Amino acid sequence: MALRKLQSHFRMPGEAQKIKRLMEAFANRYCTCNPDQIKNFRTLDTIFLMAFAIIMLNTDSHNSSIKAERKMKVEDFIRNLRAIDDGQDVDRDMLIGIYNRIQTQEFRAGVDHVTQVMKVEQTVVGKKPQLALPHRRLVCYCRLYEVHDPNKKEKIGFHQREVFLFNDLLLITKIFSKKKSGITYSYKQSFPLSSMQVFLFETSHYQYGVRLVSRVNNKVLITLNARNDHDRQKFVEDLREAILETNGMETLRIEEELQKHGNNHNTLDRHYANDDSRVLMYELMKPSDPSVNRLSAPDCPALQKLPLSNSLTDLCQGTHAHDLLLLHF
């Protein structure tokens, strides 16, 4: 039960060495938390050996690439664990019970954010970026409609897009096929959130418009329209929060890099302080902080700014790094 609960929280690696280290950590923790249970064994190493054997049994029993006649039988499992308890055998009935429970119910990892992203990646066809990354999680999915000309009316539902919002990426797709087994999506575009601003607009043809703009060069990334105000507000709210999170993480990363550079220079300071060659050390040149420029919504005839759009223009703040100058005399 303890081992099954452990594996429900993450996906077990495929490498034997990694599994070994995980089972060693599991065995140590199990012995600490279950002193009454380990009294039944002669040595604590027995817990580790059994845990490792159970993981191997689970893989062997539920791997579809292994033919049925080659799968481990109960007698094979018991034979593999013979004399592991300081030269003695573990209780046979207990091993049979473990074997039967593994056969009946496979160890399964719980749904974590990486697994969820992997499932999305498997449904998207086409030349797409790698989606399944350790830091990436799915924030929301919604259906929007791409707008090529805000002043030109198109059929309702034309250019339908299935939009996947991750915590650092916006993925634009369209439905490729629908089958009983599931839906497949065709990759269209993707945009990193770190260089994005959001503006709302309304025209006579598109009442629930959303325009995404790069804050680097003020270039329009994509223009979308929602089916109703509720869909637009929900999407914009989630997108705005994800952009703020992305920019916050990027700021922390830059600060950490600057701190590393600072520590390196401090080491150089201490080195040259005792150097008789009297090499003049670098000076830290700090330019005055430039004012942060606001990006205004791109000009577009017949677009009307909504009051809410004013609250979305400050989604990200520029980060200015200082140059380090090393002068040698």
XYZ file of C-alpha atoms in Angstrom:
329
model
C 0.000 0.000 0.000
C 2.803 2.455 0.875
C 4.641 1.798 -2.390
C 1.436 2.161 -4.416
C 0.722 5.492 -2.733
C 4.264 6.697 -3.440
C 4.026 5.951 -7.149
C 0.662 7.676 -7.440
C 2.444 11.017 -6.997
C 4.926 10.787 -9.886
C 5.911 8.740 -12.930
C 8.550 6.100 -12.164
C 11.728 6.530 -14.269
C 12.785 3.777 -16.641
C 16.451 3.575 -15.643
C 17.283 0.843 -13.125
C 19.828 3.013 -11.274
C 17.268 5.766 -10.694
C 14.693 3.232 -9.505
C 17.282 1.784 -7.139
C 17.984 5.159 -5.540
C 14.271 5.894 -5.204
C 13.646 2.532 -3.553
C 16.537 3.089 -1.153
C 14.978 6.385 -0.073
C 11.551 4.731 0.153
C 12.897 1.866 2.279
C 14.606 4.243 4.711
C 11.439 6.285 5.115
C 9.231 3.209 5.424
C 11.414 1.810 8.215
C 11.260 5.121 10.077
C 7.461 5.397 9.841
C 6.579 1.709 10.360
C 8.688 0.299 13.207
C 6.063 -2.330 14.061
C 6.016 -3.720 10.508
C 9.781 -4.087 10.130
C 9.949 -6.267 13.259
C 8.828 -9.126 11.014
C 12.109 -8.993 9.088
C 15.661 -9.819 10.128
C 17.300 -6.918 8.288
C 16.221 -3.529 6.970
C 17.729 -4.298 3.561
C 14.849 -6.725 3.042
C 12.442 -3.766 2.651
C 14.575 -2.274 -0.114
C 14.928 -5.602 -1.975
C 11.197 -6.272 -1.804
C 10.306 -2.759 -2.955
C 12.636 -3.020 -5.947
C 11.251 -6.481 -6.821
C 7.657 -5.198 -6.642
C 8.428 -2.364 -9.071
C 9.983 -4.845 -11.505
C 6.956 -7.138 -11.134
C 4.577 -4.277 -11.875
C 6.514 -3.346 -15.031
C 6.704 -6.965 -16.199
C 3.010 -7.663 -15.549
C 1.598 -4.614 -17.319
C 4.024 -4.057 -20.189
C 2.142 -4.800 -23.403
C 5.401 -5.469 -25.302
C 6.092 -8.540 -23.156
C 4.297 -11.625 -24.402
C 1.992 -13.405 -21.962
C 4.031 -16.618 -21.940
C 7.158 -14.672 -20.955
C 5.611 -12.709 -18.104
C 6.685 -13.454 -14.542
C 4.684 -16.177 -12.816
C 4.036 -16.268 -9.085
C 6.654 -18.992 -8.581
C 9.197 -16.889 -10.474
C 8.473 -13.933 -8.197
C 8.895 -16.050 -5.052
C 12.078 -17.638 -6.418
C 13.612 -14.213 -7.135
C 13.117 -13.236 -3.484
C 14.468 -16.436 -1.992
C 16.764 -15.984 1.055
C 16.719 -12.157 0.851
C 15.985 -11.733 4.562
C 19.497 -12.317 5.908
C 19.557 -15.758 4.328
C 15.954 -16.580 5.221
C 12.849 -16.629 3.006
C 10.095 -14.055 3.321
C 6.654 -15.422 4.226
C 5.299 -17.178 1.125
C 1.659 -16.195 1.668
C 2.639 -12.530 1.891
C 4.506 -12.712 -1.423
C 1.573 -14.471 -3.109
C -0.751 -11.729 -1.846
C 1.554 -9.023 -3.230
C 1.758 -10.824 -6.586
C -2.022 -11.160 -6.890
C -2.661 -7.498 -6.017
C -0.129 -6.323 -8.612
C -1.748 -8.526 -11.247
C -5.192 -7.177 -10.400
C -4.329 -3.493 -10.144
C -1.380 -1.822 -11.839
C 0.641 0.903 -10.145
C -0.417 4.135 -11.830
C 1.001 7.603 -11.514
C -1.513 10.271 -10.535
C -2.380 13.072 -12.932
C 0.322 15.695 -12.506
C 0.913 18.829 -14.563
C 3.565 17.200 -16.765
C 1.333 14.223 -17.552
C -1.504 16.584 -18.446
C 0.695 18.556 -20.850
C 1.948 15.299 -22.389
C -1.632 14.273 -23.128
C -2.244 17.595 -24.898
C 0.983 17.191 -26.885
C -0.103 13.750 -28.085
C -3.308 15.182 -29.566
C -1.598 17.973 -31.559
C -0.215 17.102 -35.007
C 2.141 19.160 -37.140
C 5.486 20.850 -36.577
C 4.998 22.124 -33.055
C 7.374 23.142 -30.259
C 8.089 20.714 -27.446
C 5.252 21.124 -24.989
C 6.033 18.678 -22.181
C 8.586 20.472 -20.008
C 9.048 20.147 -16.222
C 7.985 23.738 -15.497
C 5.033 23.889 -17.900
C 1.413 23.341 -16.891
C -1.918 23.761 -18.629
C -3.888 26.771 -17.378
C -7.031 26.584 -19.523
C -8.501 25.567 -22.867
C -10.986 27.675 -24.789
C -12.504 28.123 -28.247
C -11.925 31.460 -29.949
C -12.067 32.758 -33.518
C -9.143 34.289 -35.386
C -9.824 37.681 -36.962
C -7.789 38.774 -39.975
C -9.520 42.113 -40.549
C -11.542 43.650 -37.685
C -13.461 45.811 -40.160
C -14.473 42.976 -42.475
C -17.405 40.765 -41.599
C -16.938 37.008 -41.945
C -19.211 34.042 -41.399
C -20.008 33.164 -37.802
C -17.642 30.439 -36.652
C -15.177 31.079 -39.481
C -11.488 30.549 -38.540
C -12.396 28.638 -35.399
C -9.398 28.092 -33.162
C -8.853 25.770 -30.207
C -6.607 27.688 -27.799
C -4.467 26.044 -25.113
C -3.086 28.450 -22.542
C -0.049 27.239 -20.600
C 1.686 29.144 -17.824
C 4.371 30.371 -20.255
C 2.994 29.700 -23.751
C -0.121 30.300 -25.836
C -0.824 27.490 -28.316
C -3.184 28.099 -31.247
C -4.648 25.036 -32.997
C -7.638 24.002 -35.090
C -9.568 20.755 -35.041
C -7.952 18.240 -37.407
C -10.235 15.258 -36.912
C -12.966 13.991 -34.630
C -13.220 10.292 -33.826
C -14.706 8.135 -31.120
C -11.225 7.685 -29.708
C -10.811 11.452 -29.320
C -10.087 14.756 -31.048
C -6.888 15.561 -32.919
C -5.705 19.163 -33.304
C -3.623 20.731 -36.043
C -0.855 23.088 -34.906
C -1.174 26.681 -36.161
C 0.928 29.044 -34.035
C 2.426 29.523 -30.586
C 3.503 32.631 -28.671
C 5.644 32.963 -25.521
C 3.866 34.956 -22.827
C 6.988 36.848 -21.752
C 6.735 39.208 -24.718
C 3.000 39.780 -24.787
C 0.501 42.517 -24.004
C -3.287 42.240 -24.158
C -5.778 44.756 -25.557
C -9.535 44.518 -25.867
C -11.449 46.014 -28.761
C -14.924 46.185 -30.219
C -16.130 46.839 -33.767
C -19.499 46.537 -35.429
C -18.528 43.044 -36.603
C -16.585 41.807 -33.569
C -17.966 42.748 -30.187
C -15.653 40.621 -28.033
C -12.249 41.174 -29.596
C -8.859 40.427 -28.031
C -5.638 41.662 -29.609
C -2.281 40.242 -28.518
C 0.741 42.438 -29.134
C 4.482 41.997 -28.635
C 5.820 44.498 -26.133
C 9.251 44.330 -27.808
C 8.360 45.826 -31.195
C 4.641 46.594 -30.847
C 3.889 43.951 -33.491
C 0.424 42.388 -33.546
C 0.803 38.688 -32.791
C -2.786 37.575 -33.327
C -6.303 39.007 -33.183
C -9.101 36.893 -31.739
C -12.792 37.171 -31.012
C -14.801 35.337 -28.349
C -18.348 34.048 -28.605
C -19.552 36.146 -25.696
C -18.335 38.535 -23.019
C -18.043 35.796 -20.386
C -15.653 33.751 -22.548
C -13.554 36.803 -23.273
C -13.343 37.926 -19.645
C -12.394 34.438 -18.443
C -9.723 33.997 -21.118
C -8.239 37.462 -20.551
C -8.206 36.958 -16.791
C -6.316 33.656 -17.065
C -3.981 35.039 -19.730
C -3.188 38.147 -17.701
C -2.358 36.091 -14.616
C -0.137 33.725 -16.636
C 1.754 36.670 -18.187
C 2.404 38.190 -14.763
C 3.672 34.838 -13.481
C 5.973 34.410 -16.489
C 7.426 37.891 -16.115
C 7.911 37.372 -12.390
C 9.842 34.150 -12.973
C 11.950 35.821 -15.665
C 12.793 38.681 -13.294
C 13.920 36.192 -10.638
C 16.060 34.367 -13.196
C 17.784 37.592 -14.271
C 18.401 38.637 -10.669
C 19.943 35.242 -9.950
C 22.243 35.552 -12.975
C 23.309 39.040 -11.933
C 24.016 37.790 -8.412
C 26.198 34.980 -9.806
C 28.160 37.511 -11.860
C 28.521 39.683 -8.770
C 29.890 36.782 -6.742
C 32.396 36.007 -9.495
C 33.628 39.599 -9.500
C 33.925 39.604 -5.708
C 36.221 36.592 -6.028
C 38.355 38.510 -8.522
C 38.473 41.486 -6.146
C 39.898 39.326 -3.355
C 42.404 37.769 -5.760
C 43.798 41.030 -7.083
C 43.762 42.749 -3.682
C 46.798 40.660 -2.715
C 48.444 40.843 -6.150
C 51.708 42.810 -6.158
C 51.300 43.543 -9.863
C 48.785 46.189 -8.783
C 46.422 45.557 -11.690
C 43.654 48.107 -11.559
C 40.352 46.359 -11.145
C 37.215 46.947 -13.138
C 34.642 49.477 -12.090
C 30.973 48.808 -12.073
C 29.363 51.229 -14.458
C 25.694 51.822 -13.687
C 23.829 53.827 -16.316
C 20.860 55.787 -15.158
C 17.716 53.769 -15.280
C 15.765 54.642 -18.418
C 12.118 55.327 -18.025
C 9.836 52.459 -18.833
C 7.898 53.103 -21.999
C 4.283 52.138 -22.158
C 3.082 50.407 -25.280
C -0.153 51.764 -26.600
C -2.663 49.743 -28.538
C -1.886 49.606 -32.292
C -3.818 52.030 -34.430
C -6.718 50.412 -36.193
C -9.643 52.229 -37.771
C -13.045 51.768 -36.184
C -11.581 50.143 -33.047
C -13.007 51.371 -29.771
C -10.969 50.966 -26.589
C -12.951 49.578 -23.717
C -12.381 50.790 -20.145
C -11.155 47.323 -19.143
C -8.332 47.458 -21.674
C -6.597 50.167 -19.638
C -6.019 47.675 -16.846
C -4.278 45.269 -19.197
C -1.542 47.520 -20.560
C 0.795 47.069 -17.592
C 1.155 43.298 -17.814
C 4.901 43.279 -17.863
C 7.705 45.543 -16.858
C 11.023 45.741 -18.637
C 14.089 44.472 -16.847
C 17.300 46.408 -17.361
C 20.615 44.695 -16.669
C 23.749 46.677 -15.866
C 26.887 46.280 -17.943
C 30.038 45.144 -16.196
C 33.184 46.794 -17.554
C 36.633 45.383 -16.840
C 39.440 47.916 -17.330
C 43.067 46.792 -17.539
C 46.013 49.138 -17.182
